[in-house]
Coordinates of C-alpha atoms in Angstrom, one line a residue:
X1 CA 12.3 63.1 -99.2
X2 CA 10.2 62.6 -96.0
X3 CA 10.9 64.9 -93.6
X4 CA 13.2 67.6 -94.7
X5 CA 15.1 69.8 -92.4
X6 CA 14.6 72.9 -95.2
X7 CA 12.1 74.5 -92.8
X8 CA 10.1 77.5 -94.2
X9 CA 11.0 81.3 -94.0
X10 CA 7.8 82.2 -91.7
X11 CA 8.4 81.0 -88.4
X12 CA 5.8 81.3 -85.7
X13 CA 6.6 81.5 -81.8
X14 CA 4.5 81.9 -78.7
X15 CA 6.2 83.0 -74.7
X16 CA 4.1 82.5 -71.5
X17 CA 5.2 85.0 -68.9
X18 CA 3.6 86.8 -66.3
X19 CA 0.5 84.4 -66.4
X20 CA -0.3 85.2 -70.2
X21 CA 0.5 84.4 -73.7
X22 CA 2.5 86.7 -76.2
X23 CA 2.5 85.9 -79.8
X24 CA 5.1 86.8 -82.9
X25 CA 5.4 85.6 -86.5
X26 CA 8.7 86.0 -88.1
X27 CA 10.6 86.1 -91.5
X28 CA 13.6 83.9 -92.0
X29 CA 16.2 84.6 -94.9
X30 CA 14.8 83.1 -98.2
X31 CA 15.3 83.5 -102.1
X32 CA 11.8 82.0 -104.0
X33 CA 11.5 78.3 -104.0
X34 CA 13.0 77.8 -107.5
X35 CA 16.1 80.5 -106.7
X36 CA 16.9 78.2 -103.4
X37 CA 16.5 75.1 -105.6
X38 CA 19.3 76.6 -108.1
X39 CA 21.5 77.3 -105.3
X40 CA 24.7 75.3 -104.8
X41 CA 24.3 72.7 -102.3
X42 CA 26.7 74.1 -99.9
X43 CA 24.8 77.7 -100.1
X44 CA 21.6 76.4 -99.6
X45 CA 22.3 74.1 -96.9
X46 CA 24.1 77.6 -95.3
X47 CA 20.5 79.2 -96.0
X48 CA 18.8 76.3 -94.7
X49 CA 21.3 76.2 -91.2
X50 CA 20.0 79.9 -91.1
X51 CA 16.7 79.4 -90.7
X52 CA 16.8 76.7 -87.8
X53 CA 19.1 78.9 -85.8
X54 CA 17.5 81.6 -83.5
X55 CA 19.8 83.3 -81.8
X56 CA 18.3 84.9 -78.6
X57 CA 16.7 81.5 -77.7
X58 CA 18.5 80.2 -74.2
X59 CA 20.9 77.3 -74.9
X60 CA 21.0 75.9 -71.5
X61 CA 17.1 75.0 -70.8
X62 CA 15.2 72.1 -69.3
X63 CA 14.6 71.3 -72.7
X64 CA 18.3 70.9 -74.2
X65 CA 19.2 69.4 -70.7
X66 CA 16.5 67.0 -69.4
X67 CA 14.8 66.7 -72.5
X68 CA 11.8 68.3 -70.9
X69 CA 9.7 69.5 -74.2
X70 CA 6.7 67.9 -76.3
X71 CA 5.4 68.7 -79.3
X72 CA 3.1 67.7 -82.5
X73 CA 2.6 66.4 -85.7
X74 CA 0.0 67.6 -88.1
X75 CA 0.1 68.4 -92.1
X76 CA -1.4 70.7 -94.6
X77 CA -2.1 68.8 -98.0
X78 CA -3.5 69.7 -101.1
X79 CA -6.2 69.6 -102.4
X80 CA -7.5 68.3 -105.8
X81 CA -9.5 71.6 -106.2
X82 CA -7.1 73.6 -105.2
X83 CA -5.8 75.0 -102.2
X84 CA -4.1 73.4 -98.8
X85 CA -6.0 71.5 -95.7
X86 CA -5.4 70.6 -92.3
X87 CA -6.1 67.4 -90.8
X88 CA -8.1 67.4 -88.1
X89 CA -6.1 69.9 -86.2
X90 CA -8.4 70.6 -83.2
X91 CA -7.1 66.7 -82.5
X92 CA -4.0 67.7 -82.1
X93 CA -4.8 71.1 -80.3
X94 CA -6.6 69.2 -78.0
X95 CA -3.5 66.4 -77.4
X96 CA -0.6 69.2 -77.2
X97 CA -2.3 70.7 -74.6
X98 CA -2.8 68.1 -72.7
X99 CA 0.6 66.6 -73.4
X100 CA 1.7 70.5 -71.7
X101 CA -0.3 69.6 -68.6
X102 CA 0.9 66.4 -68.4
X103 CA 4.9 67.6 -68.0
X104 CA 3.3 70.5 -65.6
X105 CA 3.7 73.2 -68.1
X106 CA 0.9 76.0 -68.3
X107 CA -1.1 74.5 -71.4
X108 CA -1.1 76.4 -74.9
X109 CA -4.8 77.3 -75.6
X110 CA -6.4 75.4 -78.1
X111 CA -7.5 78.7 -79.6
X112 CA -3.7 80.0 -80.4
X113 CA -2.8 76.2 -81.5
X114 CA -5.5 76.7 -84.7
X115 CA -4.4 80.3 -85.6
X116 CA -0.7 79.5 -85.3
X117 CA -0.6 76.6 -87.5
X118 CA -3.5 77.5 -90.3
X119 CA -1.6 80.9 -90.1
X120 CA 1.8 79.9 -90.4
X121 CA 1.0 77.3 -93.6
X122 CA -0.8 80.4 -95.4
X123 CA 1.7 82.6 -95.1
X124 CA 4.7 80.5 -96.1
X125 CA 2.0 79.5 -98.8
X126 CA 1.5 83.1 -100.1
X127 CA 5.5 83.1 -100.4
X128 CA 5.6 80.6 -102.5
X129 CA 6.5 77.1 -100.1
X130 CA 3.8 75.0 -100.5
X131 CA 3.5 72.0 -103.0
X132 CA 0.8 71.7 -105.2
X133 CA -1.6 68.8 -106.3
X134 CA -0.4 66.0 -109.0
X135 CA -2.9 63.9 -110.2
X136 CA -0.1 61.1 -110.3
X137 CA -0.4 60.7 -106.8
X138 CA -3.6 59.1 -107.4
X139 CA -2.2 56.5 -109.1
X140 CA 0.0 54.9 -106.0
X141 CA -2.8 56.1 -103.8
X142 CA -0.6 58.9 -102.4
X143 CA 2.2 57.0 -100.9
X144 CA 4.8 59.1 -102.7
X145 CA 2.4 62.5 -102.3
X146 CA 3.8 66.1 -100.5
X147 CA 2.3 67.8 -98.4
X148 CA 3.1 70.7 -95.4
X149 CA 4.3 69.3 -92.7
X150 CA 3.7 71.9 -89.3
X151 CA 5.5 70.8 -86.1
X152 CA 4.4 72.6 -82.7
X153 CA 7.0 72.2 -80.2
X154 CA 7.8 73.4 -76.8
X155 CA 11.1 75.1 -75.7
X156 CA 11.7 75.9 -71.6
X157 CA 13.0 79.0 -70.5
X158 CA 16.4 79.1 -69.0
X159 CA 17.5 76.9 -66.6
X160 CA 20.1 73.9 -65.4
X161 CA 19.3 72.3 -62.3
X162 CA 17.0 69.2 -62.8
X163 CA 13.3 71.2 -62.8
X164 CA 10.0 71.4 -64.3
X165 CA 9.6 74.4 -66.8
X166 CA 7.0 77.5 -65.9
X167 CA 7.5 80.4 -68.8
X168 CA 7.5 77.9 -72.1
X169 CA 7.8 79.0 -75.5
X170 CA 5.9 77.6 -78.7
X171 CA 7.3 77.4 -81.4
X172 CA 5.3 76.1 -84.6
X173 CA 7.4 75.7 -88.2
X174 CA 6.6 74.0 -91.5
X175 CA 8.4 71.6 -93.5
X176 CA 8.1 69.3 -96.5
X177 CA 7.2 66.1 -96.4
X178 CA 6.5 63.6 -98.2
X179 CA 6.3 59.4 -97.7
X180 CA 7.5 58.2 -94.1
X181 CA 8.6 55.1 -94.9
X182 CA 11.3 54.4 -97.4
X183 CA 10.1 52.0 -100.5
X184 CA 11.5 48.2 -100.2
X185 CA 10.7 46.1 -97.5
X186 CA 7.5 46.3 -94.9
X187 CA 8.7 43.7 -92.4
X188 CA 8.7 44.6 -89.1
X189 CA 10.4 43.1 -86.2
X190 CA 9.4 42.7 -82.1
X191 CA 12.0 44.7 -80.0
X192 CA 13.9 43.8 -77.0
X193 CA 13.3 47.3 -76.0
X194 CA 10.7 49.0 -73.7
X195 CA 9.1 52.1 -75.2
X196 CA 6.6 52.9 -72.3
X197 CA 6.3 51.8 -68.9
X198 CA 3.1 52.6 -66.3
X199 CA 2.7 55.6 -64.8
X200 CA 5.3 57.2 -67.1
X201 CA 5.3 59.6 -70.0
X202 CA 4.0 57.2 -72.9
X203 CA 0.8 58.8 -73.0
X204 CA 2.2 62.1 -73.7
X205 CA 3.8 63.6 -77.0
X206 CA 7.4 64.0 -75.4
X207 CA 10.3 64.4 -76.6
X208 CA 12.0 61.8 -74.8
X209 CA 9.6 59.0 -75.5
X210 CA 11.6 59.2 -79.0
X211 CA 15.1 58.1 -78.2
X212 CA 14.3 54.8 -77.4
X213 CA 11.9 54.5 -80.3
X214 CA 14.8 55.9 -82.8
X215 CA 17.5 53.4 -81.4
X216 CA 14.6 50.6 -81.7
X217 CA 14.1 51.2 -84.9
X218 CA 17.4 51.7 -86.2
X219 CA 18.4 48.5 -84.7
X220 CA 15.6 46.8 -86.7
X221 CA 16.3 49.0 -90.0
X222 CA 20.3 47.6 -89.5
X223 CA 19.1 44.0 -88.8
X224 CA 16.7 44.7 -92.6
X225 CA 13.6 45.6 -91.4
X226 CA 11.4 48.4 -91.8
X227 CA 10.1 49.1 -88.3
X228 CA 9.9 47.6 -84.9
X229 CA 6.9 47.0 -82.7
X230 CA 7.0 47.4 -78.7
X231 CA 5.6 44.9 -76.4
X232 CA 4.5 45.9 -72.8
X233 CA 6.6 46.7 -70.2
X234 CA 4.9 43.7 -67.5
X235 CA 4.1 41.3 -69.4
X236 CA 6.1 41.7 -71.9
X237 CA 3.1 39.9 -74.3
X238 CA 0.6 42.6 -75.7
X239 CA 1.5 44.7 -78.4
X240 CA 1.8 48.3 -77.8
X241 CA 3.1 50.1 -80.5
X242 CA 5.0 51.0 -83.6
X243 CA 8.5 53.1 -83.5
X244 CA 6.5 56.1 -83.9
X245 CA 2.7 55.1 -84.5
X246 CA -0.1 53.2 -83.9
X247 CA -0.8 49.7 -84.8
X248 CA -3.9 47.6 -86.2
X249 CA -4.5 43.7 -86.9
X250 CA -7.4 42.3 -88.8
X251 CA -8.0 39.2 -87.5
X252 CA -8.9 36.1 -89.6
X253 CA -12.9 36.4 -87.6
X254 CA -13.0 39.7 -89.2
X255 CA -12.3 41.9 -85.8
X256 CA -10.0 44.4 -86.1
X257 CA -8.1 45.4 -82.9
X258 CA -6.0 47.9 -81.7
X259 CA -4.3 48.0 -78.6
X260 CA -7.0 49.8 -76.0
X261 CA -5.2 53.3 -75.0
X262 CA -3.4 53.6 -71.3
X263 CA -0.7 56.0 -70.0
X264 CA 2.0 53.7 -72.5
X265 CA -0.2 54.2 -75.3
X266 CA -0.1 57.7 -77.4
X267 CA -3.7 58.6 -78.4
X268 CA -3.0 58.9 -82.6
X269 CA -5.4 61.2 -84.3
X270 CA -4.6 58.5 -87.1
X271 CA -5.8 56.1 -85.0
X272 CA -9.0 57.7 -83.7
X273 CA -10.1 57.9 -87.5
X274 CA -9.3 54.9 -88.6
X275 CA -11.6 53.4 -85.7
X276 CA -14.5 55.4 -87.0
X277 CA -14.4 54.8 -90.3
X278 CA -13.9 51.0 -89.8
X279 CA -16.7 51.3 -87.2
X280 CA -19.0 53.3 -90.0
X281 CA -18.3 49.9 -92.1
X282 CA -20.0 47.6 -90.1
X283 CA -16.6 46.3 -89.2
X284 CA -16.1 44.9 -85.6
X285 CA -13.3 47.2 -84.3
X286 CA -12.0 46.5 -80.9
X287 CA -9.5 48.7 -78.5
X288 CA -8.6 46.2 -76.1
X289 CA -5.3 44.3 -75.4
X290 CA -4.3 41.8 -77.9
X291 CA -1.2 39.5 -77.1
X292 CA 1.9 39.0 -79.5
X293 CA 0.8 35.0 -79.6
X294 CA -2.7 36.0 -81.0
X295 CA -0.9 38.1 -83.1
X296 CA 0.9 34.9 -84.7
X297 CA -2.2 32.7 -84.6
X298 CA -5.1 34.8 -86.0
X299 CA -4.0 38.5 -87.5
X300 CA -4.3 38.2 -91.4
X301 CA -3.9 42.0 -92.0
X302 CA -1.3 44.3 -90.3
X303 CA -0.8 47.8 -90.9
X304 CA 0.5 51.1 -88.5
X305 CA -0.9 54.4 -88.5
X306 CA 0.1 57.7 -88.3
X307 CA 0.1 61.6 -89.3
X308 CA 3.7 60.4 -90.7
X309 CA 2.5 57.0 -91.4
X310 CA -1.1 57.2 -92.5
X311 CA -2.5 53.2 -92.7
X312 CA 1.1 51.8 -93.9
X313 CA 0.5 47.7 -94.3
X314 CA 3.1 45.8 -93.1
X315 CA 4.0 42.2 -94.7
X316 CA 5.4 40.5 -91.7
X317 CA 6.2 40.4 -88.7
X318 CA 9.3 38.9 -86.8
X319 CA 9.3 37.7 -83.4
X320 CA 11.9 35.2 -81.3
X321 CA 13.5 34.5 -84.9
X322 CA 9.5 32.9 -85.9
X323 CA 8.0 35.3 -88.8
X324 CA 4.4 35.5 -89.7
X325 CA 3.3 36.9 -92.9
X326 CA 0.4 38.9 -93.5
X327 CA -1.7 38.5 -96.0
X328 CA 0.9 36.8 -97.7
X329 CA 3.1 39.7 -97.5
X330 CA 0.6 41.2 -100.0
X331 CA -1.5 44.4 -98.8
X332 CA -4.4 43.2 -97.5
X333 CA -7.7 44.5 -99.0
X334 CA -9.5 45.9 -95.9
X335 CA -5.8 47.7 -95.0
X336 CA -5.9 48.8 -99.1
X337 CA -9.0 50.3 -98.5
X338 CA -8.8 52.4 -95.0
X339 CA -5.6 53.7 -96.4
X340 CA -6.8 54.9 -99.7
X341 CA -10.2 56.2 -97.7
X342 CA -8.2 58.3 -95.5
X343 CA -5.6 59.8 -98.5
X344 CA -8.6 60.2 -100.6
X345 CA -10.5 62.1 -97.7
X346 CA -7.0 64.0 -96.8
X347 CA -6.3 65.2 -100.1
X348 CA -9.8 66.1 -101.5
X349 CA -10.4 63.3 -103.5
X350 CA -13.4 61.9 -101.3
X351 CA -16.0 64.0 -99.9
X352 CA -15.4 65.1 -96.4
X353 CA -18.3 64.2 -94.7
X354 CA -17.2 64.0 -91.6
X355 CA -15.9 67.7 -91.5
X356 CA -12.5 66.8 -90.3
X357 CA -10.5 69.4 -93.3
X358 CA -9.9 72.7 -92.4
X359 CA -9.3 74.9 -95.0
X360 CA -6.1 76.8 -95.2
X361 CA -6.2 78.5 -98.6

């Protein structure tokens, strides 16, 4: 499934005007889940189209014109005793506001960002879209798992000329989701392509970061590949990134590195996890630059990270037509067991000790 466009009936959105916030939550057309799943396909792709359309937002907007929006990525997953979670989601409070500020938007306080989103999953939740726990998950350490998946977004008021938007509106739905990646290969290739460049917009969750990252990585999905890593835009030597997420090698000395964060780099919450829980391993964990030729001399474990992602391993990795397998293209046991720590952790499996689950019901 991954993402699915069959967003939820309860919709939540947010409008700053006149130097302050106003808030709404609002009801969609819906039947119960199992009445929409008995639909025919062409009626509940109607319903579906329904709920995506809002009719009295502006169509012409710095948003739908320029591309002038950013937004976030967090999930709601349940839990083995019941109940739905967030992810750390003052992480990503903290990041969409800044991401605002960033595109000279008035921020969306950090406050609102918590209520809207615990708020929107428990009320979609009480009518009945939300998926519940399966042991079974367990037993592919939750690669193939569901969970909520609750996308903040900014939309600008009205407007055509080439400008900067003032009034915003949030908007904050849920959808399913389930794995990110599609089962079959995990090779990755190095694109041509330049995500990020300095003093840009890589830092920030925007919109338009993403076109180039779809185009790279359909080009590497059409050439058989499951993702595409960026190199930097100077040098054109140190690894940046994944299509869409972060990106970790162990080395062979036992050092595991991920590129340090700059304005080209997009500060995962993934990512910031990862580090600590390596870190609380006694494992030498470095942010710092690492170069696609150290890459291909000493990595021995690969893997991306990601609220999509979570720690996906990747076998290999292709670059100038030279491939270097990880691991050999087996998942590596240090990547086998930061993913299954952070699933276990995510979906109440492992203790959280950390305190980084908020409860949603």
């Amino acid at each position: 499934m991954a993402f699915a466009l069959n967003t939820y009936p309860i919709t939540y959105r947010a409008k700053f005007s006149g130097g302050k916030w106003s808030e709404e939550y609002f009801e969609k057309p819906h039947k119960t889940p199992e009445e929409e799943a008995a639909m025919s396909e062409r009626d509940r792709a109607a319903l579906e189209n329904s709920r995506n359309c809002y009719n009295d937002m502006p169509l012409v907007n710095y948003t739908s014109q320029y591309g002038l929006a950013c937004f976030e990525g967090l999930k709601a997953l349940p839990q083995k005793n019941g109940g739905l979670a967030v992810f750390r989601p003052e992480r990503n409070a903290s990041r969409f506001a800044r991401s605002m500020e960033g595109l000279r938007m008035p921020p969306f306080p950090e406050d609102l960002f918590l209520k809207s989103c615990v708020e929107t999953v428990k009320r979609n939740e009480k009518l009945g879209f939300a998926p519940r726990y399966k042991s079974e998950w367990e037993k592919n350490s939750f690669v193939t798992a569901d969970s909520v998946y609750i996308r903040p977004f900014t939309v600008s008021e009205s407007g055509i000329g080439v400008n900067l938007c003032a009034e915003p509106f949030v908007m904050v739905i849920n959808t399913p989701v389930s794995a990110y990646f599609s089962s079959g290969t995990s090779d990755a290739v190095v694109s041509n392509r330049i995500r990020a460049t300095p003093n840009g917009t890589g830092w920030i969750k925007a919109c338009s970061n993403y076109v180039i990252s779809a185009l790279a990585k359909s080009e590497a999905m059409s050439a058989g590949f499951l993702e595409c890593v960026f190199l930097d835009a100077v040098h054109r030597k140190y690894v940046e990134e994944g299509s869409s997420c972060n990106i970790f090698f162990l080395l062979k000395s036992g050092e595991l590195v991920t590129p340090e964060l700059s304005d080209t780099i997009l500060p995962g919450i993934t990512r910031a996890s990862i580090i600590e829980l390596a870190r609380d391993r006694g494992v030498k964990t470095s942010e710092r630059k690492i170069s696609i030729d150290e890459v291909i001399e000493d990595a021995k474990e690969c893997f991306v990270s990601g609220t999509a992602a979570g720690a996906t391993p990747l076998a290999s990795l292709t670059y100038q037509n030279r491939k270097t397998v990880f691991n050999s293209g087996k998942t590596g046991e240090f990547t086998a067991e930061i993913r299954d720590t952070i699933k276990g952790i995510q979906y109440g499996v492992l203790p959280d000790t950390k305190g980084w689950l908020v409860p949603v019901v």
